[in-house]
CSV table of C-alpha atoms in Angstrom, one decimal:
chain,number,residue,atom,x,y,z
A,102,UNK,CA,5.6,-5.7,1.7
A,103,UNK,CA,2.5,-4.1,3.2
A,104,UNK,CA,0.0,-5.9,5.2
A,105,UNK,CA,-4.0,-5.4,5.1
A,106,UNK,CA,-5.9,-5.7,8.6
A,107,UNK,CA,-9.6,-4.7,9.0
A,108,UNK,CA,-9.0,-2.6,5.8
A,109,UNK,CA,-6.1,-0.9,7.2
A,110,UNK,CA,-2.6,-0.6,5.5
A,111,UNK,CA,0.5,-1.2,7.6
A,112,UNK,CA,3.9,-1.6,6.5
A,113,UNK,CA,5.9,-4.2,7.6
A,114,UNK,CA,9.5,-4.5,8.6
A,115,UNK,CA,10.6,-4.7,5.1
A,116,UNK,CA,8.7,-2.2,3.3
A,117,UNK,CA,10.7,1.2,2.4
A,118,UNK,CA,8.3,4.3,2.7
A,119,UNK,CA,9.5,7.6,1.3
A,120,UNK,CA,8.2,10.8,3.0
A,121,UNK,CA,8.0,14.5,2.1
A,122,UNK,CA,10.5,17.1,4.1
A,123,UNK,CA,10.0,18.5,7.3
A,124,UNK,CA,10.7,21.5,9.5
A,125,UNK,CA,13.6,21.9,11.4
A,126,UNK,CA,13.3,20.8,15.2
A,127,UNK,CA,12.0,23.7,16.8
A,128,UNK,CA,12.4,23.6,21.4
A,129,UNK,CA,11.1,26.0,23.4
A,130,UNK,CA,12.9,28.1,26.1
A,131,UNK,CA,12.5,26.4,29.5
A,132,UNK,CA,14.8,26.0,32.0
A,133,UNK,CA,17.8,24.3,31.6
A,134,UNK,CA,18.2,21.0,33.4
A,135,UNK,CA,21.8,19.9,35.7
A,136,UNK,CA,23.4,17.0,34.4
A,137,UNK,CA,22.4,13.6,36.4
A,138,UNK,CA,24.4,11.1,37.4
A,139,UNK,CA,24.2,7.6,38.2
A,140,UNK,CA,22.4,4.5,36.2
A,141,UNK,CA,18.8,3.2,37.4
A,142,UNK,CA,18.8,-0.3,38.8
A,143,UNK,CA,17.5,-3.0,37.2
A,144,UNK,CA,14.4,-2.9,39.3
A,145,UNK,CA,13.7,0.4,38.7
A,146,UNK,CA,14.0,0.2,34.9
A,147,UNK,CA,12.0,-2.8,34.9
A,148,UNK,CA,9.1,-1.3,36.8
A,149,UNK,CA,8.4,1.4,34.9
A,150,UNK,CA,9.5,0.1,31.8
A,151,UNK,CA,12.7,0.9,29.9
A,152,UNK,CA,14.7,-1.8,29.9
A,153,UNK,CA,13.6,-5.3,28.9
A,154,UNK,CA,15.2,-7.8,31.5
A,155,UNK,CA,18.4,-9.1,30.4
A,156,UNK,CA,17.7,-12.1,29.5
A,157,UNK,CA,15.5,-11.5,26.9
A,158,UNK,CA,17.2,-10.8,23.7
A,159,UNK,CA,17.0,-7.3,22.3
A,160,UNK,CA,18.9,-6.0,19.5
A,161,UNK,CA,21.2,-4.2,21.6
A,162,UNK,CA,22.3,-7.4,23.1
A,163,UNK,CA,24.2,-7.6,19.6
A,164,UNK,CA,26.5,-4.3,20.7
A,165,UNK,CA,29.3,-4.8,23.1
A,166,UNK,CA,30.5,-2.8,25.9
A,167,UNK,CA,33.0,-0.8,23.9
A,168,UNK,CA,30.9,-0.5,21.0
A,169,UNK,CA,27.9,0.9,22.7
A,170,UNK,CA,30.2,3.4,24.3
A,171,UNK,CA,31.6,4.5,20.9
A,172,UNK,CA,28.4,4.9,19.3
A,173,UNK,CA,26.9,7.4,22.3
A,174,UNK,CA,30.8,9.3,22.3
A,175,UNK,CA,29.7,10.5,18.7
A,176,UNK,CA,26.8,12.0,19.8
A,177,UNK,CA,26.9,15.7,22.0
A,178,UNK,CA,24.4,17.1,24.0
A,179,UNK,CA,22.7,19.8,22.5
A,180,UNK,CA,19.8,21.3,25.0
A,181,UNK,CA,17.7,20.0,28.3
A,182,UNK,CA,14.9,21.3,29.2
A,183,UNK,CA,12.7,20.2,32.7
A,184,UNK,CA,9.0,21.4,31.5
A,185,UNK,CA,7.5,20.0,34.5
A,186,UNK,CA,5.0,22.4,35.6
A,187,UNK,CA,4.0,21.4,38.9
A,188,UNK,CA,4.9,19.3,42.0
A,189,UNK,CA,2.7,16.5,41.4
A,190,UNK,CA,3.8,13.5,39.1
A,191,UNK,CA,1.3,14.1,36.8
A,192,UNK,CA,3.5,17.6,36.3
A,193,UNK,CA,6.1,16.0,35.1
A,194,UNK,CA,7.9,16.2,31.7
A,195,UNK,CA,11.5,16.5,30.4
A,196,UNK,CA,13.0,16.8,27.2
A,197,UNK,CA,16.2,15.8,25.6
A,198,UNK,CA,17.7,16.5,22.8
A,199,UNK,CA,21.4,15.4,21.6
A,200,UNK,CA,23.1,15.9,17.9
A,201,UNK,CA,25.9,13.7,15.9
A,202,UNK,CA,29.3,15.5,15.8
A,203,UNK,CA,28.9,15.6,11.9
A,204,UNK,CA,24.9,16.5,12.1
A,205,UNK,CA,24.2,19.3,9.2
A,206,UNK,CA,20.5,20.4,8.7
A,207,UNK,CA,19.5,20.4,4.9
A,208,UNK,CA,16.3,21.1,3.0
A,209,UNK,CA,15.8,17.1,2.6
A,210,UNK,CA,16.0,16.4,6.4
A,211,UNK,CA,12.9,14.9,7.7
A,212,UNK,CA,11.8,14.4,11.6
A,213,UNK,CA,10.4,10.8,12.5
A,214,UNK,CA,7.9,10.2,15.8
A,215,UNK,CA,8.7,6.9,17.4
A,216,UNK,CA,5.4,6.2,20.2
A,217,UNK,CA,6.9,4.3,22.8
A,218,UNK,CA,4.0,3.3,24.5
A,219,UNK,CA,4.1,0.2,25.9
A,220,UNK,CA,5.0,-0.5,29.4
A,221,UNK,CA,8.0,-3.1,28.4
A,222,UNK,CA,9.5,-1.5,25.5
A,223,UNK,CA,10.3,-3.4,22.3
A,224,UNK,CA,12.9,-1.5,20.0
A,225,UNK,CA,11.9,-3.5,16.8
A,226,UNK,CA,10.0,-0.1,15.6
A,227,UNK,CA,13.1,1.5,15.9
A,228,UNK,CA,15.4,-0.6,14.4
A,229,UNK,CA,13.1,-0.7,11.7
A,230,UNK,CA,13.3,3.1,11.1
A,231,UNK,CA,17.1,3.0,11.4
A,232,UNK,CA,17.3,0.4,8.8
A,233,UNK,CA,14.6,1.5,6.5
A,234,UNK,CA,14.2,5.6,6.7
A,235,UNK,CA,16.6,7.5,8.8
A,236,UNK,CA,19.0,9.2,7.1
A,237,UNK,CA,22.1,11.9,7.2
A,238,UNK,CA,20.2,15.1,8.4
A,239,UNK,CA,17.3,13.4,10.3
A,240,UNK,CA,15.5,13.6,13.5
A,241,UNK,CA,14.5,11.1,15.9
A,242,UNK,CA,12.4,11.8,18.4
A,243,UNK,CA,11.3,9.1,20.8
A,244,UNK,CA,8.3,10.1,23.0
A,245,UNK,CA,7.7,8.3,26.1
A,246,UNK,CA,4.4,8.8,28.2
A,247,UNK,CA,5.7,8.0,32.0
A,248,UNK,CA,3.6,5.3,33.8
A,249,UNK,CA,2.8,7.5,37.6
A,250,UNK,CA,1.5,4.4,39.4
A,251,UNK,CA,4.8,1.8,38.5
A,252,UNK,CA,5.4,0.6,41.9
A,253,UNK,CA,8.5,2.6,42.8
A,254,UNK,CA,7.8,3.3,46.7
A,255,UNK,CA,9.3,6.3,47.1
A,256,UNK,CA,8.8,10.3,47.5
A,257,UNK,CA,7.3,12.4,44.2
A,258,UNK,CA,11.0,14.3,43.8
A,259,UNK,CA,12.9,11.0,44.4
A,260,UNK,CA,10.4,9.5,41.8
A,261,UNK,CA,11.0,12.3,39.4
A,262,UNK,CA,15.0,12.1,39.9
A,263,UNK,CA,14.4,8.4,38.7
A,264,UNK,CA,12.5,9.1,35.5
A,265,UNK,CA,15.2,12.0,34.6
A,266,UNK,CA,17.6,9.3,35.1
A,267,UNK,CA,15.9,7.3,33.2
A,268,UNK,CA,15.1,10.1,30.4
A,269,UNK,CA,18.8,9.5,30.3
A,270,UNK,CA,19.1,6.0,29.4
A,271,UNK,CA,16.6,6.0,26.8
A,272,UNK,CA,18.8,8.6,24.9
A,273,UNK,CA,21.9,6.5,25.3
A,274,UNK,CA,19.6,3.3,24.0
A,275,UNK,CA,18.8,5.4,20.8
A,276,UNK,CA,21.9,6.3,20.5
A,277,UNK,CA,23.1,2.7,20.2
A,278,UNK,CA,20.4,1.7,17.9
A,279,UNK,CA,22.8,3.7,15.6
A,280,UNK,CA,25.1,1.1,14.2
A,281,UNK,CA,25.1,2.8,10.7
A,282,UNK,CA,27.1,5.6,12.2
A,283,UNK,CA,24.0,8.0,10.7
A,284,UNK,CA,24.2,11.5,11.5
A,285,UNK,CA,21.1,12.8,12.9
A,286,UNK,CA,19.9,14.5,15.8
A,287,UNK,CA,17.9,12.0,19.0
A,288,UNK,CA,15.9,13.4,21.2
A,289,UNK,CA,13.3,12.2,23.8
A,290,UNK,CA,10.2,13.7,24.9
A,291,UNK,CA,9.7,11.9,28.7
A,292,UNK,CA,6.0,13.3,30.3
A,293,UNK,CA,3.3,12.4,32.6
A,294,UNK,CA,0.0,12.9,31.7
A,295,UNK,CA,-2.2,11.0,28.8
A,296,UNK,CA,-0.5,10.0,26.5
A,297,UNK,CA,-3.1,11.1,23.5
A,298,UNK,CA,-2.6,14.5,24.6
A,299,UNK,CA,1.5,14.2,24.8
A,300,UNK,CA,1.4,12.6,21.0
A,301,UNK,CA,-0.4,15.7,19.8
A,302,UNK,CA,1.6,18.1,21.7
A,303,UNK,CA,4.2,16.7,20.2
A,304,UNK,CA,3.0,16.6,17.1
A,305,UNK,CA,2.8,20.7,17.3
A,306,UNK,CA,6.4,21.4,18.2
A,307,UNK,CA,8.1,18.9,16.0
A,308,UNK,CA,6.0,18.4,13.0
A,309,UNK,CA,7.3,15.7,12.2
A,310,UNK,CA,7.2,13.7,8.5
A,311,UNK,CA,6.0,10.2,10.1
A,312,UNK,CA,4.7,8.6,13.5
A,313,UNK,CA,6.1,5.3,13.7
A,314,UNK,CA,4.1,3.1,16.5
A,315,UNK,CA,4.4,-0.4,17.0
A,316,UNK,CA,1.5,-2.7,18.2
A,317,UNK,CA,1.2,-5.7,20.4
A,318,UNK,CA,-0.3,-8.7,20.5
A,319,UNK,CA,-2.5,-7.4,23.3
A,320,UNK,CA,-4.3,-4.5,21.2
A,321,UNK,CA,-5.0,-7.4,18.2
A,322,UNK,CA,-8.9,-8.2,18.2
A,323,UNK,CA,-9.6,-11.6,17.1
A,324,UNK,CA,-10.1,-10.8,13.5
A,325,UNK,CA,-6.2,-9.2,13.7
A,326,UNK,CA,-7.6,-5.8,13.4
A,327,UNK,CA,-6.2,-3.0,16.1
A,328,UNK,CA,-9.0,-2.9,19.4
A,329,UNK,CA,-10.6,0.0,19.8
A,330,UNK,CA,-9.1,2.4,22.8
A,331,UNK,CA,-5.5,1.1,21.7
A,332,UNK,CA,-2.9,4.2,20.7
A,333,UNK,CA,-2.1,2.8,17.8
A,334,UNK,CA,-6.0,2.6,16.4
A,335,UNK,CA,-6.1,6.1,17.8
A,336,UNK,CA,-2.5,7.6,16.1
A,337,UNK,CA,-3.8,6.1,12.9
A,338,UNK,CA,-7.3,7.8,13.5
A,339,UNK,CA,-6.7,11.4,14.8
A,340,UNK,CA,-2.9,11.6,13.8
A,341,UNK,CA,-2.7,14.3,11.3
A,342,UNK,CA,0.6,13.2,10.0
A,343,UNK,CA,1.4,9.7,8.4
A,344,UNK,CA,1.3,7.0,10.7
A,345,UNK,CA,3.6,3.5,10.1
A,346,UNK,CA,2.6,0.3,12.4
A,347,UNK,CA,5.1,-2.4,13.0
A,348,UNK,CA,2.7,-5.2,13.6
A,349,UNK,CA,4.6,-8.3,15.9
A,350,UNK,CA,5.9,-10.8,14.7
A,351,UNK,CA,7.6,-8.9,11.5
């Protein structure tokens, strides 16, 4: 069923959307990152924003221990890549990208955007597009715009190790999302710098079918129309692909 605001359509979490085919994923040739290790606390994943606290229910709080292990086991690593182009954080940037063991590219495989913008990330969005779109042959890619003044008191290259780390986690969390055992290819596209540039740049190297964005109560006006400055009023203004918002409360 889809919802009319301001004279805007958005889809809610029960509409089915079909989309035309995409390109392949395409990466560029950067150098290759070493393999982290260790988990971010749960301080540092609460301040800058990947983990809801644990006592607020998420719909990975449904997957068990062993489950969620099983479900990122049938996924492989396929390429890292550190972009980061500088020493300052604003430099930074990191990309991901993993593959199901029984992936196969085909003519009808279609690439999906998922904006995660918001500083405590909600995955209804994304279980909406693993319920509703993804399917055998498809690409997610999460993009994630880091926040460089979360309070984590520390040096720039500790700070960076943390949001590799980090990078990390958020491909294991999309991983889990994928209780249909789908085979498609995850990645995550984890950068400094404004996010309106990051979604277009994006946009260029994935070209991808949809953008999927969800809003918040926050960027509602009082009329329940999207404010002005908020990404997704501007993803649904400059994005030059199709652009799905999950409204709350769906």
């Amino acid at each position: 069923m889809a919802k009319t605001l301001s004279g805007l359509n958005f889809i809610s979490l029960d509409s089915a959307v079909t989309s035309a085919q995409s390109t392949p994923l395409v990466t560029t040739d950067k150098e290759s990152l070493e393999p982290l290790e260790g988990r971010l606390s749960d301080a540092d994943a609460t301040k800058i924003g990947i983990f809801e606290p644990r006592d607020i229910a998420s719909p990975l709080s449904k997957v068990t221990s062993n489950s969620s292990l099983d479900l990122t086991k049938r996924f492989k690593p396929v390429t890292s890549f550190n972009t980061t182009t500088g020493p300052k954080r604003s430099d930074f940037s990191i990309t991901i990208n993993t593959r199901h063991r029984n992936y196969h590219y085909t003519r009808r495989s279609r690439t999906y955007l998922a904006v995660l913008h918001a500083r405590d990330i909600s995955y209804r969005a994304l279980q909406w597009l693993f319920d509703k779109l993804l399917e055998d042959g498809d690409t997610l890619v999460g993009v994630r715009v880091v926040d460089q003044q979360a309070s984590i008191e520390c040096d720039t290259e500790t700070w960076k190790r943390i949001q590799e780390t980090a990078a990390r986690e958020l491909v294991s969390r999309l991983q889990m999302l994928n209780n249909g055992d789908i085979a498609l290819c995850v990645s995550v596209e984890f950068s400094a710098g404004l996010i309106h540039s990051v979604i277009q740049h994006v946009i260029r190297i994935y070209e991808p079918t949809m953008l999927v964005v969800e809003t918040h109560d926050q960027e509602l006006d009082d009329d329940g129309g999207l404010c002005a400055g908020s990404i997704p009023k501007y993803c649904l203004q400059y994005s030059p692909i199709p652009v799905t918002i999950v409204l709350p409360g769906m």
